[in-house]
């Protein structure tokens, strides 16, 4: 009886010691089953032929770097991200500062999230009404241009991305702004700092934590713009808006599973690397 | 530390267990029992019957003009029933238009009395007749037999019940839409129309609420199903299989999978359906329009799902493939063939989505064993190693037996990955002296000359830009891709340039009015008529129809096969017009349009069965007896079609033809004579290869070519756009 008690006691101790693993278990299992294992399979496939399963080493990687369509898709995606994200961050931050400084506007801040709630199919309908040959713009200008088939389509895509994400990003900035203690700003003001100085030396450094999250979310949201492009122009849009998701989708359709595997691995490496760099920068600043 | 390692190993073991990496023997988990199909031998195999009716285990196959077949043991053995009376045989049978009979032998029928004058009658099994004078003699009625042996009569929207015991007809209700089908047991009557199924309570004499699940299930299936009501339940026979449904329950249970048996065969209709109760599970008897009676028996010893299933995939439903599966199934009953169609009228998905679904199946190892490549990216699949090399099968095909020039059209570096089971040839008809063109430029010159002579009206078989390109591509598209897989700019440019000349020549003769009229008649786009990517080569949608739609036209073009209806009809029209025909001019002059392209998936685990399937598809046995769309690849099967089952002096068909002057003329069509076939043979024997093109390339040329023909783009602009569009695809 005593022995049994001691056992129970010992078990309790073991449980207490390893409780963290039990709490982690559901999450780890979910991530392992739905993300890590499939990704592991993708990595394995990237070194094999798609259907016959022959090991080809780095051949798939080599052939992908020489693939013209992949190069174009990467170029367009990078161009899109490089143009969109800084623009989005700056404009949404300015709007957030304006709203933060004007308390009566703040109560409407949830209205700015509305574009996020508009379904992609509706946006596509609007695009068609505005930018097609028979659309509003052509009607006003008396022209007959299918804008989605010209290089203007890239700017239409950027406009759509900004319209959809600016309100959301602004709300994230606002949340960040609210975390800055008023005392610091007051102290800066008492010390004689003007508005610009307060922004650059007090507000912005305190927003770095939020900025990391916002950049990552904006980066991930930028990949969602593909839906609108696909719904308007299908699998082969005008070449300026031919994105990575297009080529990955087309590879899957045409059974190029090996190329798709390599493309996916590279995407994960690049995006993961970018996230780690950002996280590193942020951590260094915090330290 | 050791404990932690154990923990980690245990965790991964658990994960592997959950994700199914362990092996479980199939026979351990498979449930037992399923229905199997059996052929019921009938004493008179050549006779076809008008319906199959039953009363308990007594089954009757009703004949319109001879003795019925009856079975007293639930359809196990049939014998001839009573002969119709002499008077019946002499006066009624020759004039019969429609008839329905119940299991007792009572009949309700409509017969001709005069032109558009009909007589509706009932004759009991004992020979007593009742004239149904309540129905006007100008109207044709629809008759259906209920499970209890009475009749349902449909007149326009009115629904009647005819009580055969009392010889009385009672009005039941007026349907809101046009009724197409009726079935009933003693208590409930189901009347189907396009919009849904009306349910009428025969005892209470009142309408019941419609069953929304039943309506949704039978929507768009009008004419393709049979119901067998049984109190509150019913059996539903559709192409998808046989279902059991309890009214208003919303619970549709599939008893038999139509894809695994003849139920899914679209080439034959259901005539009648009987359910024979046994000690265990009921047996089903289905009589098909091709005269075959099949029994579906439950075998409890078999596994629930057939073990030896060969999966066949086609992007669209194809009658040729259906026939092949049915015939193969009969020949090899030990192999179950499951036909999977990527896009059908029910699922409404896009070709891209269908291809993604297929890619998923292939990637996960559950892909089809046999692929019909007609609408799939053949070149892409071949390059990826998705298809098995069929060189061994090709080596067995002898020149004397097969149209090898068509098969070899797909040979690349001595390797073959697909074999067309059928093909058609693009032809052009017109005045004999003018038919000498081989290239598109010669055709353009010919039509320009013709336009000078005939300033107004149609001179060729299209009325708009897309139709023109679609038609001309039939003899040219194979030239657009070079051997190295890149786009041939010169060939595409020349094609568009000549197409523009041809288009301009044709359109110069149209005023706005006739152009609109032709377009509204459905001939505008041509998309449904000519090209493989939009529809399989239909026998009657070929060149013959082109003549009919454009009376008085100088030249007409389309595709041609020697199939049952196509060639006789075309030759009949040619003979009437005193015209001749030749190969359609084009960049791939003298080539065939391949169809029903059969391939074996490289990932198939049933390669032996798949090879057997392909060999059977190519066999004389199948090609000879199937009613294939297109010319069979097997020469003997092709030759046998020529053997005239009809007397050349005997009329084959009558065609109503509207001349240019607007007069309706009736043309007598006779079976082609030996010279006609001899000349067709000459053409078919000279085929130099296949005219085949990747779908994306084809679509890009048509899309931008259409804009060029309409002068929205210059030729150079169109070429640049095509190149950009195609290069992106080809470079992926």
PDB file of N, CA, C and O in Angstrom, chain A residues 121-187:
ATOM      1  N   UNK A 121     -14.914  37.225 -55.421  1.00  0.00           N
ATOM      2  CA  UNK A 121     -15.763  37.160 -56.628  1.00  0.00           C
ATOM      3  C   UNK A 121     -16.409  38.515 -56.901  1.00  0.00           C
ATOM      4  O   UNK A 121     -16.575  38.919 -58.059  1.00  0.00           O
ATOM      5  N   UNK A 122     -16.750  39.239 -55.830  1.00  0.00           N
ATOM      6  CA  UNK A 122     -17.377  40.559 -56.005  1.00  0.00           C
ATOM      7  C   UNK A 122     -16.353  41.544 -56.556  1.00  0.00           C
ATOM      8  O   UNK A 122     -16.667  42.346 -57.447  1.00  0.00           O
ATOM      9  N   UNK A 123     -15.142  41.455 -56.026  1.00  0.00           N
ATOM     10  CA  UNK A 123     -14.095  42.366 -56.504  1.00  0.00           C
ATOM     11  C   UNK A 123     -13.848  42.125 -57.993  1.00  0.00           C
ATOM     12  O   UNK A 123     -13.698  43.050 -58.783  1.00  0.00           O
ATOM     13  N   UNK A 124     -13.862  40.861 -58.348  1.00  0.00           N
ATOM     14  CA  UNK A 124     -13.634  40.502 -59.747  1.00  0.00           C
ATOM     15  C   UNK A 124     -14.721  41.089 -60.646  1.00  0.00           C
ATOM     16  O   UNK A 124     -14.457  41.600 -61.733  1.00  0.00           O
ATOM     17  N   UNK A 125     -15.927  41.061 -60.144  1.00  0.00           N
ATOM     18  CA  UNK A 125     -17.048  41.632 -60.897  1.00  0.00           C
ATOM     19  C   UNK A 125     -16.825  43.127 -61.114  1.00  0.00           C
ATOM     20  O   UNK A 125     -17.047  43.658 -62.216  1.00  0.00           O
ATOM     21  N   UNK A 126     -16.364  43.782 -60.063  1.00  0.00           N
ATOM     22  CA  UNK A 126     -16.093  45.226 -60.168  1.00  0.00           C
ATOM     23  C   UNK A 126     -14.966  45.466 -61.175  1.00  0.00           C
ATOM     24  O   UNK A 126     -15.054  46.347 -62.028  1.00  0.00           O
ATOM     25  N   UNK A 127     -13.934  44.650 -61.101  1.00  0.00           N
ATOM     26  CA  UNK A 127     -12.836  44.787 -62.057  1.00  0.00           C
ATOM     27  C   UNK A 127     -13.353  44.711 -63.481  1.00  0.00           C
ATOM     28  O   UNK A 127     -12.981  45.484 -64.327  1.00  0.00           O
ATOM     29  N   UNK A 128     -14.187  43.730 -63.680  1.00  0.00           N
ATOM     30  CA  UNK A 128     -14.717  43.538 -65.035  1.00  0.00           C
ATOM     31  C   UNK A 128     -15.516  44.758 -65.481  1.00  0.00           C
ATOM     32  O   UNK A 128     -15.390  45.226 -66.605  1.00  0.00           O
ATOM     33  N   UNK A 129     -16.351  45.244 -64.572  1.00  0.00           N
ATOM     34  CA  UNK A 129     -17.194  46.396 -64.922  1.00  0.00           C
ATOM     35  C   UNK A 129     -16.348  47.637 -65.217  1.00  0.00           C
ATOM     36  O   UNK A 129     -16.713  48.477 -66.020  1.00  0.00           O
ATOM     37  N   UNK A 130     -15.219  47.729 -64.556  1.00  0.00           N
ATOM     38  CA  UNK A 130     -14.405  48.938 -64.708  1.00  0.00           C
ATOM     39  C   UNK A 130     -13.374  48.794 -65.827  1.00  0.00           C
ATOM     40  O   UNK A 130     -13.215  49.699 -66.638  1.00  0.00           O
ATOM     41  N   UNK A 131     -12.714  47.643 -65.882  1.00  0.00           N
ATOM     42  CA  UNK A 131     -11.521  47.562 -66.729  1.00  0.00           C
ATOM     43  C   UNK A 131     -11.691  46.767 -68.029  1.00  0.00           C
ATOM     44  O   UNK A 131     -10.766  46.690 -68.820  1.00  0.00           O
ATOM     45  N   UNK A 132     -12.827  46.145 -68.233  1.00  0.00           N
ATOM     46  CA  UNK A 132     -13.026  45.389 -69.479  1.00  0.00           C
ATOM     47  C   UNK A 132     -13.186  46.344 -70.658  1.00  0.00           C
ATOM     48  O   UNK A 132     -13.358  47.547 -70.471  1.00  0.00           O
ATOM     49  N   UNK A 133     -13.191  45.754 -71.856  1.00  0.00           N
ATOM     50  CA  UNK A 133     -13.347  46.584 -73.060  1.00  0.00           C
ATOM     51  C   UNK A 133     -14.623  47.422 -73.022  1.00  0.00           C
ATOM     52  O   UNK A 133     -14.665  48.546 -73.496  1.00  0.00           O
ATOM     53  N   UNK A 134     -15.670  46.790 -72.480  1.00  0.00           N
ATOM     54  CA  UNK A 134     -16.959  47.506 -72.419  1.00  0.00           C
ATOM     55  C   UNK A 134     -17.138  48.211 -71.076  1.00  0.00           C
ATOM     56  O   UNK A 134     -18.241  48.630 -70.740  1.00  0.00           O
ATOM     57  N   UNK A 135     -16.059  48.319 -70.295  1.00  0.00           N
ATOM     58  CA  UNK A 135     -16.166  48.842 -68.930  1.00  0.00           C
ATOM     59  C   UNK A 135     -16.295  50.349 -68.857  1.00  0.00           C
ATOM     60  O   UNK A 135     -16.261  51.070 -69.867  1.00  0.00           O
ATOM     61  N   UNK A 136     -16.430  50.835 -67.598  1.00  0.00           N
ATOM     62  CA  UNK A 136     -16.672  52.269 -67.365  1.00  0.00           C
ATOM     63  C   UNK A 136     -15.547  53.148 -67.914  1.00  0.00           C
ATOM     64  O   UNK A 136     -15.805  54.173 -68.535  1.00  0.00           O
ATOM     65  N   UNK A 137     -14.314  52.733 -67.670  1.00  0.00           N
ATOM     66  CA  UNK A 137     -13.190  53.596 -68.071  1.00  0.00           C
ATOM     67  C   UNK A 137     -13.196  53.801 -69.582  1.00  0.00           C
ATOM     68  O   UNK A 137     -13.078  54.927 -70.066  1.00  0.00           O
ATOM     69  N   UNK A 138     -13.372  52.697 -70.301  1.00  0.00           N
ATOM     70  CA  UNK A 138     -13.419  52.822 -71.766  1.00  0.00           C
ATOM     71  C   UNK A 138     -14.600  53.657 -72.213  1.00  0.00           C
ATOM     72  O   UNK A 138     -14.530  54.395 -73.184  1.00  0.00           O
ATOM     73  N   UNK A 139     -15.683  53.537 -71.480  1.00  0.00           N
ATOM     74  CA  UNK A 139     -16.885  54.286 -71.839  1.00  0.00           C
ATOM     75  C   UNK A 139     -16.619  55.792 -71.707  1.00  0.00           C
ATOM     76  O   UNK A 139     -16.979  56.574 -72.583  1.00  0.00           O
ATOM     77  N   UNK A 140     -15.966  56.156 -70.608  1.00  0.00           N
ATOM     78  CA  UNK A 140     -15.689  57.582 -70.399  1.00  0.00           C
ATOM     79  C   UNK A 140     -14.628  58.102 -71.372  1.00  0.00           C
ATOM     80  O   UNK A 140     -14.720  59.212 -71.849  1.00  0.00           O
ATOM     81  N   UNK A 141     -13.643  57.250 -71.631  1.00  0.00           N
ATOM     82  CA  UNK A 141     -12.548  57.711 -72.490  1.00  0.00           C
ATOM     83  C   UNK A 141     -12.826  57.492 -73.967  1.00  0.00           C
ATOM     84  O   UNK A 141     -12.084  57.974 -74.822  1.00  0.00           O
ATOM     85  N   UNK A 142     -13.875  56.724 -74.252  1.00  0.00           N
ATOM     86  CA  UNK A 142     -14.190  56.429 -75.650  1.00  0.00           C
ATOM     87  C   UNK A 142     -13.177  55.486 -76.287  1.00  0.00           C
ATOM     88  O   UNK A 142     -12.980  55.496 -77.495  1.00  0.00           O
ATOM     89  N   UNK A 143     -12.518  54.703 -75.457  1.00  0.00           N
ATOM     90  CA  UNK A 143     -11.520  53.749 -75.982  1.00  0.00           C
ATOM     91  C   UNK A 143     -12.074  52.325 -75.937  1.00  0.00           C
ATOM     92  O   UNK A 143     -13.223  52.112 -75.516  1.00  0.00           O
ATOM     93  N   UNK A 144     -11.249  51.400 -76.350  1.00  0.00           N
ATOM     94  CA  UNK A 144     -11.699  50.012 -76.420  1.00  0.00           C
ATOM     95  C   UNK A 144     -10.540  49.111 -75.983  1.00  0.00           C
ATOM     96  O   UNK A 144     -10.059  48.264 -76.730  1.00  0.00           O
ATOM     97  N   UNK A 145     -10.090  49.348 -74.756  1.00  0.00           N
ATOM     98  CA  UNK A 145      -8.880  48.644 -74.291  1.00  0.00           C
ATOM     99  C   UNK A 145      -9.250  47.651 -73.184  1.00  0.00           C
ATOM    100  O   UNK A 145      -9.946  48.015 -72.238  1.00  0.00           O
ATOM    101  N   UNK A 146      -8.773  46.433 -73.313  1.00  0.00           N
ATOM    102  CA  UNK A 146      -8.937  45.462 -72.220  1.00  0.00           C
ATOM    103  C   UNK A 146      -7.756  45.652 -71.278  1.00  0.00           C
ATOM    104  O   UNK A 146      -6.670  45.142 -71.528  1.00  0.00           O
ATOM    105  N   UNK A 147      -7.949  46.441 -70.229  1.00  0.00           N
ATOM    106  CA  UNK A 147      -6.832  46.835 -69.366  1.00  0.00           C
ATOM    107  C   UNK A 147      -6.141  45.642 -68.714  1.00  0.00           C
ATOM    108  O   UNK A 147      -4.952  45.688 -68.438  1.00  0.00           O
ATOM    109  N   UNK A 148      -6.915  44.593 -68.470  1.00  0.00           N
ATOM    110  CA  UNK A 148      -6.306  43.434 -67.820  1.00  0.00           C
ATOM    111  C   UNK A 148      -5.383  42.664 -68.764  1.00  0.00           C
ATOM    112  O   UNK A 148      -4.695  41.751 -68.355  1.00  0.00           O
ATOM    113  N   UNK A 149      -5.413  43.047 -70.036  1.00  0.00           N
ATOM    114  CA  UNK A 149      -4.513  42.398 -70.989  1.00  0.00           C
ATOM    115  C   UNK A 149      -3.343  43.298 -71.353  1.00  0.00           C
ATOM    116  O   UNK A 149      -2.612  43.025 -72.303  1.00  0.00           O
ATOM    117  N   UNK A 150      -3.225  44.424 -70.664  1.00  0.00           N
ATOM    118  CA  UNK A 150      -2.088  45.316 -70.906  1.00  0.00           C
ATOM    119  C   UNK A 150      -1.219  45.340 -69.647  1.00  0.00           C
ATOM    120  O   UNK A 150      -1.590  44.782 -68.610  1.00  0.00           O
ATOM    121  N   UNK A 151      -0.090  46.058 -69.748  1.00  0.00           N
ATOM    122  CA  UNK A 151       0.801  46.125 -68.575  1.00  0.00           C
ATOM    123  C   UNK A 151       0.175  46.939 -67.440  1.00  0.00           C
ATOM    124  O   UNK A 151       0.658  46.895 -66.306  1.00  0.00           O
ATOM    125  N   UNK A 152      -0.909  47.662 -67.731  1.00  0.00           N
ATOM    126  CA  UNK A 152      -1.620  48.390 -66.656  1.00  0.00           C
ATOM    127  C   UNK A 152      -2.188  47.423 -65.621  1.00  0.00           C
ATOM    128  O   UNK A 152      -2.498  47.818 -64.500  1.00  0.00           O
ATOM    129  N   UNK A 153      -2.352  46.176 -66.013  1.00  0.00           N
ATOM    130  CA  UNK A 153      -2.949  45.202 -65.096  1.00  0.00           C
ATOM    131  C   UNK A 153      -2.159  45.099 -63.797  1.00  0.00           C
ATOM    132  O   UNK A 153      -2.729  44.860 -62.733  1.00  0.00           O
ATOM    133  N   UNK A 154      -0.839  45.305 -63.867  1.00  0.00           N
ATOM    134  CA  UNK A 154      -0.002  45.233 -62.672  1.00  0.00           C
ATOM    135  C   UNK A 154      -0.423  46.307 -61.663  1.00  0.00           C
ATOM    136  O   UNK A 154      -0.521  46.048 -60.456  1.00  0.00           O
ATOM    137  N   UNK A 155      -0.697  47.506 -62.180  1.00  0.00           N
ATOM    138  CA  UNK A 155      -1.072  48.605 -61.278  1.00  0.00           C
ATOM    139  C   UNK A 155      -2.500  48.418 -60.757  1.00  0.00           C
ATOM    140  O   UNK A 155      -2.817  48.810 -59.644  1.00  0.00           O
ATOM    141  N   UNK A 156      -3.325  47.792 -61.577  1.00  0.00           N
ATOM    142  CA  UNK A 156      -4.686  47.471 -61.114  1.00  0.00           C
ATOM    143  C   UNK A 156      -4.596  46.493 -59.942  1.00  0.00           C
ATOM    144  O   UNK A 156      -5.279  46.640 -58.930  1.00  0.00           O
ATOM    145  N   UNK A 157      -3.687  45.554 -60.084  1.00  0.00           N
ATOM    146  CA  UNK A 157      -3.499  44.558 -59.022  1.00  0.00           C
ATOM    147  C   UNK A 157      -2.993  45.221 -57.743  1.00  0.00           C
ATOM    148  O   UNK A 157      -3.480  44.929 -56.640  1.00  0.00           O
ATOM    149  N   UNK A 158      -2.048  46.138 -57.886  1.00  0.00           N
ATOM    150  CA  UNK A 158      -1.513  46.845 -56.718  1.00  0.00           C
ATOM    151  C   UNK A 158      -2.624  47.672 -56.058  1.00  0.00           C
ATOM    152  O   UNK A 158      -2.796  47.642 -54.833  1.00  0.00           O
ATOM    153  N   UNK A 159      -3.391  48.380 -56.890  1.00  0.00           N
ATOM    154  CA  UNK A 159      -4.493  49.199 -56.364  1.00  0.00           C
ATOM    155  C   UNK A 159      -5.473  48.337 -55.587  1.00  0.00           C
ATOM    156  O   UNK A 159      -5.919  48.702 -54.492  1.00  0.00           O
ATOM    157  N   UNK A 160      -5.780  47.188 -56.156  1.00  0.00           N
ATOM    158  CA  UNK A 160      -6.733  46.290 -55.499  1.00  0.00           C
ATOM    159  C   UNK A 160      -6.187  45.795 -54.163  1.00  0.00           C
ATOM    160  O   UNK A 160      -6.898  45.754 -53.152  1.00  0.00           O
ATOM    161  N   UNK A 161      -4.903  45.468 -54.147  1.00  0.00           N
ATOM    162  CA  UNK A 161      -4.273  44.968 -52.915  1.00  0.00           C
ATOM    163  C   UNK A 161      -4.296  46.053 -51.837  1.00  0.00           C
ATOM    164  O   UNK A 161      -4.640  45.793 -50.683  1.00  0.00           O
ATOM    165  N   UNK A 162      -3.935  47.265 -52.227  1.00  0.00           N
ATOM    166  CA  UNK A 162      -3.896  48.352 -51.253  1.00  0.00           C
ATOM    167  C   UNK A 162      -5.292  48.651 -50.726  1.00  0.00           C
ATOM    168  O   UNK A 162      -5.502  48.823 -49.527  1.00  0.00           O
ATOM    169  N   UNK A 163      -6.247  48.713 -51.641  1.00  0.00           N
ATOM    170  CA  UNK A 163      -7.627  49.004 -51.239  1.00  0.00           C
ATOM    171  C   UNK A 163      -8.123  47.974 -50.217  1.00  0.00           C
ATOM    172  O   UNK A 163      -8.768  48.308 -49.237  1.00  0.00           O
ATOM    173  N   UNK A 164      -7.765  46.739 -50.477  1.00  0.00           N
ATOM    174  CA  UNK A 164      -8.275  45.673 -49.623  1.00  0.00           C
ATOM    175  C   UNK A 164      -7.566  45.634 -48.268  1.00  0.00           C
ATOM    176  O   UNK A 164      -8.179  45.319 -47.250  1.00  0.00           O
ATOM    177  N   UNK A 165      -6.281  45.951 -48.258  1.00  0.00           N
ATOM    178  CA  UNK A 165      -5.493  45.716 -47.045  1.00  0.00           C
ATOM    179  C   UNK A 165      -5.201  46.951 -46.211  1.00  0.00           C
ATOM    180  O   UNK A 165      -4.775  46.824 -45.067  1.00  0.00           O
ATOM    181  N   UNK A 166      -5.423  48.118 -46.785  1.00  0.00           N
ATOM    182  CA  UNK A 166      -4.989  49.324 -46.079  1.00  0.00           C
ATOM    183  C   UNK A 166      -5.745  49.517 -44.752  1.00  0.00           C
ATOM    184  O   UNK A 166      -5.159  49.862 -43.730  1.00  0.00           O
ATOM    185  N   UNK A 167      -7.050  49.278 -44.786  1.00  0.00           N
ATOM    186  CA  UNK A 167      -7.856  49.468 -43.577  1.00  0.00           C
ATOM    187  C   UNK A 167      -7.436  48.509 -42.477  1.00  0.00           C
ATOM    188  O   UNK A 167      -7.265  48.894 -41.313  1.00  0.00           O
ATOM    189  N   UNK A 168      -7.211  47.272 -42.876  1.00  0.00           N
ATOM    190  CA  UNK A 168      -6.825  46.232 -41.922  1.00  0.00           C
ATOM    191  C   UNK A 168      -5.469  46.552 -41.300  1.00  0.00           C
ATOM    192  O   UNK A 168      -5.283  46.488 -40.079  1.00  0.00           O
ATOM    193  N   UNK A 169      -4.527  46.929 -42.165  1.00  0.00           N
ATOM    194  CA  UNK A 169      -3.179  47.240 -41.674  1.00  0.00           C
ATOM    195  C   UNK A 169      -3.222  48.465 -40.755  1.00  0.00           C
ATOM    196  O   UNK A 169      -2.519  48.528 -39.743  1.00  0.00           O
ATOM    197  N   UNK A 170      -4.086  49.397 -41.142  1.00  0.00           N
ATOM    198  CA  UNK A 170      -4.221  50.607 -40.332  1.00  0.00           C
ATOM    199  C   UNK A 170      -4.725  50.257 -38.916  1.00  0.00           C
ATOM    200  O   UNK A 170      -4.237  50.809 -37.920  1.00  0.00           O
ATOM    201  N   UNK A 171      -5.654  49.348 -38.841  1.00  0.00           N
ATOM    202  CA  UNK A 171      -6.179  48.937 -37.533  1.00  0.00           C
ATOM    203  C   UNK A 171      -5.062  48.278 -36.713  1.00  0.00           C
ATOM    204  O   UNK A 171      -4.956  48.503 -35.500  1.00  0.00           O
ATOM    205  N   UNK A 172      -4.201  47.505 -37.394  1.00  0.00           N
ATOM    206  CA  UNK A 172      -3.073  46.888 -36.684  1.00  0.00           C
ATOM    207  C   UNK A 172      -2.117  47.956 -36.151  1.00  0.00           C
ATOM    208  O   UNK A 172      -1.643  47.885 -35.014  1.00  0.00           O
ATOM    209  N   UNK A 173      -1.851  48.953 -36.981  1.00  0.00           N
ATOM    210  CA  UNK A 173      -0.990  50.069 -36.522  1.00  0.00           C
ATOM    211  C   UNK A 173      -1.631  50.769 -35.321  1.00  0.00           C
ATOM    212  O   UNK A 173      -0.952  51.111 -34.349  1.00  0.00           O
ATOM    213  N   UNK A 174      -2.930  50.988 -35.429  1.00  0.00           N
ATOM    214  CA  UNK A 174      -3.642  51.677 -34.338  1.00  0.00           C
ATOM    215  C   UNK A 174      -3.479  50.911 -33.024  1.00  0.00           C
ATOM    216  O   UNK A 174      -3.251  51.508 -31.971  1.00  0.00           O
ATOM    217  N   UNK A 175      -3.596  49.586 -33.139  1.00  0.00           N
ATOM    218  CA  UNK A 175      -3.422  48.758 -31.947  1.00  0.00           C
ATOM    219  C   UNK A 175      -2.026  48.947 -31.379  1.00  0.00           C
ATOM    220  O   UNK A 175      -1.824  49.036 -30.159  1.00  0.00           O
ATOM    221  N   UNK A 176      -1.023  49.036 -32.286  1.00  0.00           N
ATOM    222  CA  UNK A 176       0.348  49.267 -31.852  1.00  0.00           C
ATOM    223  C   UNK A 176       0.497  50.632 -31.198  1.00  0.00           C
ATOM    224  O   UNK A 176       1.176  50.778 -30.175  1.00  0.00           O
ATOM    225  N   UNK A 177      -0.138  51.621 -31.797  1.00  0.00           N
ATOM    226  CA  UNK A 177      -0.036  52.991 -31.264  1.00  0.00           C
ATOM    227  C   UNK A 177      -0.617  53.084 -29.855  1.00  0.00           C
ATOM    228  O   UNK A 177      -0.149  53.840 -29.013  1.00  0.00           O
ATOM    229  N   UNK A 178      -1.674  52.296 -29.630  1.00  0.00           N
ATOM    230  CA  UNK A 178      -2.330  52.333 -28.314  1.00  0.00           C
ATOM    231  C   UNK A 178      -1.437  51.768 -27.210  1.00  0.00           C
ATOM    232  O   UNK A 178      -1.643  52.038 -26.036  1.00  0.00           O
ATOM    233  N   UNK A 179      -0.469  50.943 -27.629  1.00  0.00           N
ATOM    234  CA  UNK A 179       0.395  50.341 -26.595  1.00  0.00           C
ATOM    235  C   UNK A 179       1.507  51.295 -26.145  1.00  0.00           C
ATOM    236  O   UNK A 179       2.214  51.013 -25.185  1.00  0.00           O
ATOM    237  N   UNK A 180       1.690  52.392 -26.868  1.00  0.00           N
ATOM    238  CA  UNK A 180       2.758  53.337 -26.494  1.00  0.00           C
ATOM    239  C   UNK A 180       2.251  54.176 -25.310  1.00  0.00           C
ATOM    240  O   UNK A 180       1.223  54.871 -25.427  1.00  0.00           O
ATOM    241  N   UNK A 181       2.931  54.128 -24.196  1.00  0.00           N
ATOM    242  CA  UNK A 181       2.460  54.890 -23.023  1.00  0.00           C
ATOM    243  C   UNK A 181       2.455  56.391 -23.304  1.00  0.00           C
ATOM    244  O   UNK A 181       3.396  56.933 -23.902  1.00  0.00           O
ATOM    245  N   UNK A 182       1.417  57.029 -22.907  1.00  0.00           N
ATOM    246  CA  UNK A 182       1.278  58.463 -23.148  1.00  0.00           C
ATOM    247  C   UNK A 182       2.362  59.256 -22.413  1.00  0.00           C
ATOM    248  O   UNK A 182       2.772  60.322 -22.866  1.00  0.00           O
ATOM    249  N   UNK A 183       2.828  58.667 -21.288  1.00  0.00           N
ATOM    250  CA  UNK A 183       3.836  59.379 -20.472  1.00  0.00           C
ATOM    251  C   UNK A 183       5.102  59.669 -21.271  1.00  0.00           C
ATOM    252  O   UNK A 183       5.700  60.728 -21.153  1.00  0.00           O
ATOM    253  N   UNK A 184       5.503  58.706 -22.079  1.00  0.00           N
ATOM    254  CA  UNK A 184       6.745  58.892 -22.850  1.00  0.00           C
ATOM    255  C   UNK A 184       6.574  60.052 -23.822  1.00  0.00           C
ATOM    256  O   UNK A 184       7.450  60.906 -23.977  1.00  0.00           O
ATOM    257  N   UNK A 185       5.412  60.040 -24.511  1.00  0.00           N
ATOM    258  CA  UNK A 185       5.154  61.107 -25.482  1.00  0.00           C
ATOM    259  C   UNK A 185       5.084  62.473 -24.778  1.00  0.00           C
ATOM    260  O   UNK A 185       5.600  63.476 -25.277  1.00  0.00           O
ATOM    261  N   UNK A 186       4.466  62.478 -23.607  1.00  0.00           N
ATOM    262  CA  UNK A 186       4.352  63.730 -22.838  1.00  0.00           C
ATOM    263  C   UNK A 186       5.737  64.211 -22.421  1.00  0.00           C
ATOM    264  O   UNK A 186       6.064  65.397 -22.511  1.00  0.00           O
ATOM    265  N   UNK A 187       6.544  63.251 -21.969  1.00  0.00           N
ATOM    266  CA  UNK A 187       7.900  63.593 -21.527  1.00  0.00           C
ATOM    267  C   UNK A 187       8.698  64.204 -22.669  1.00  0.00           C
ATOM    268  O   UNK A 187       9.414  65.195 -22.491  1.00  0.00           O
TER     269      UNK A 187
END
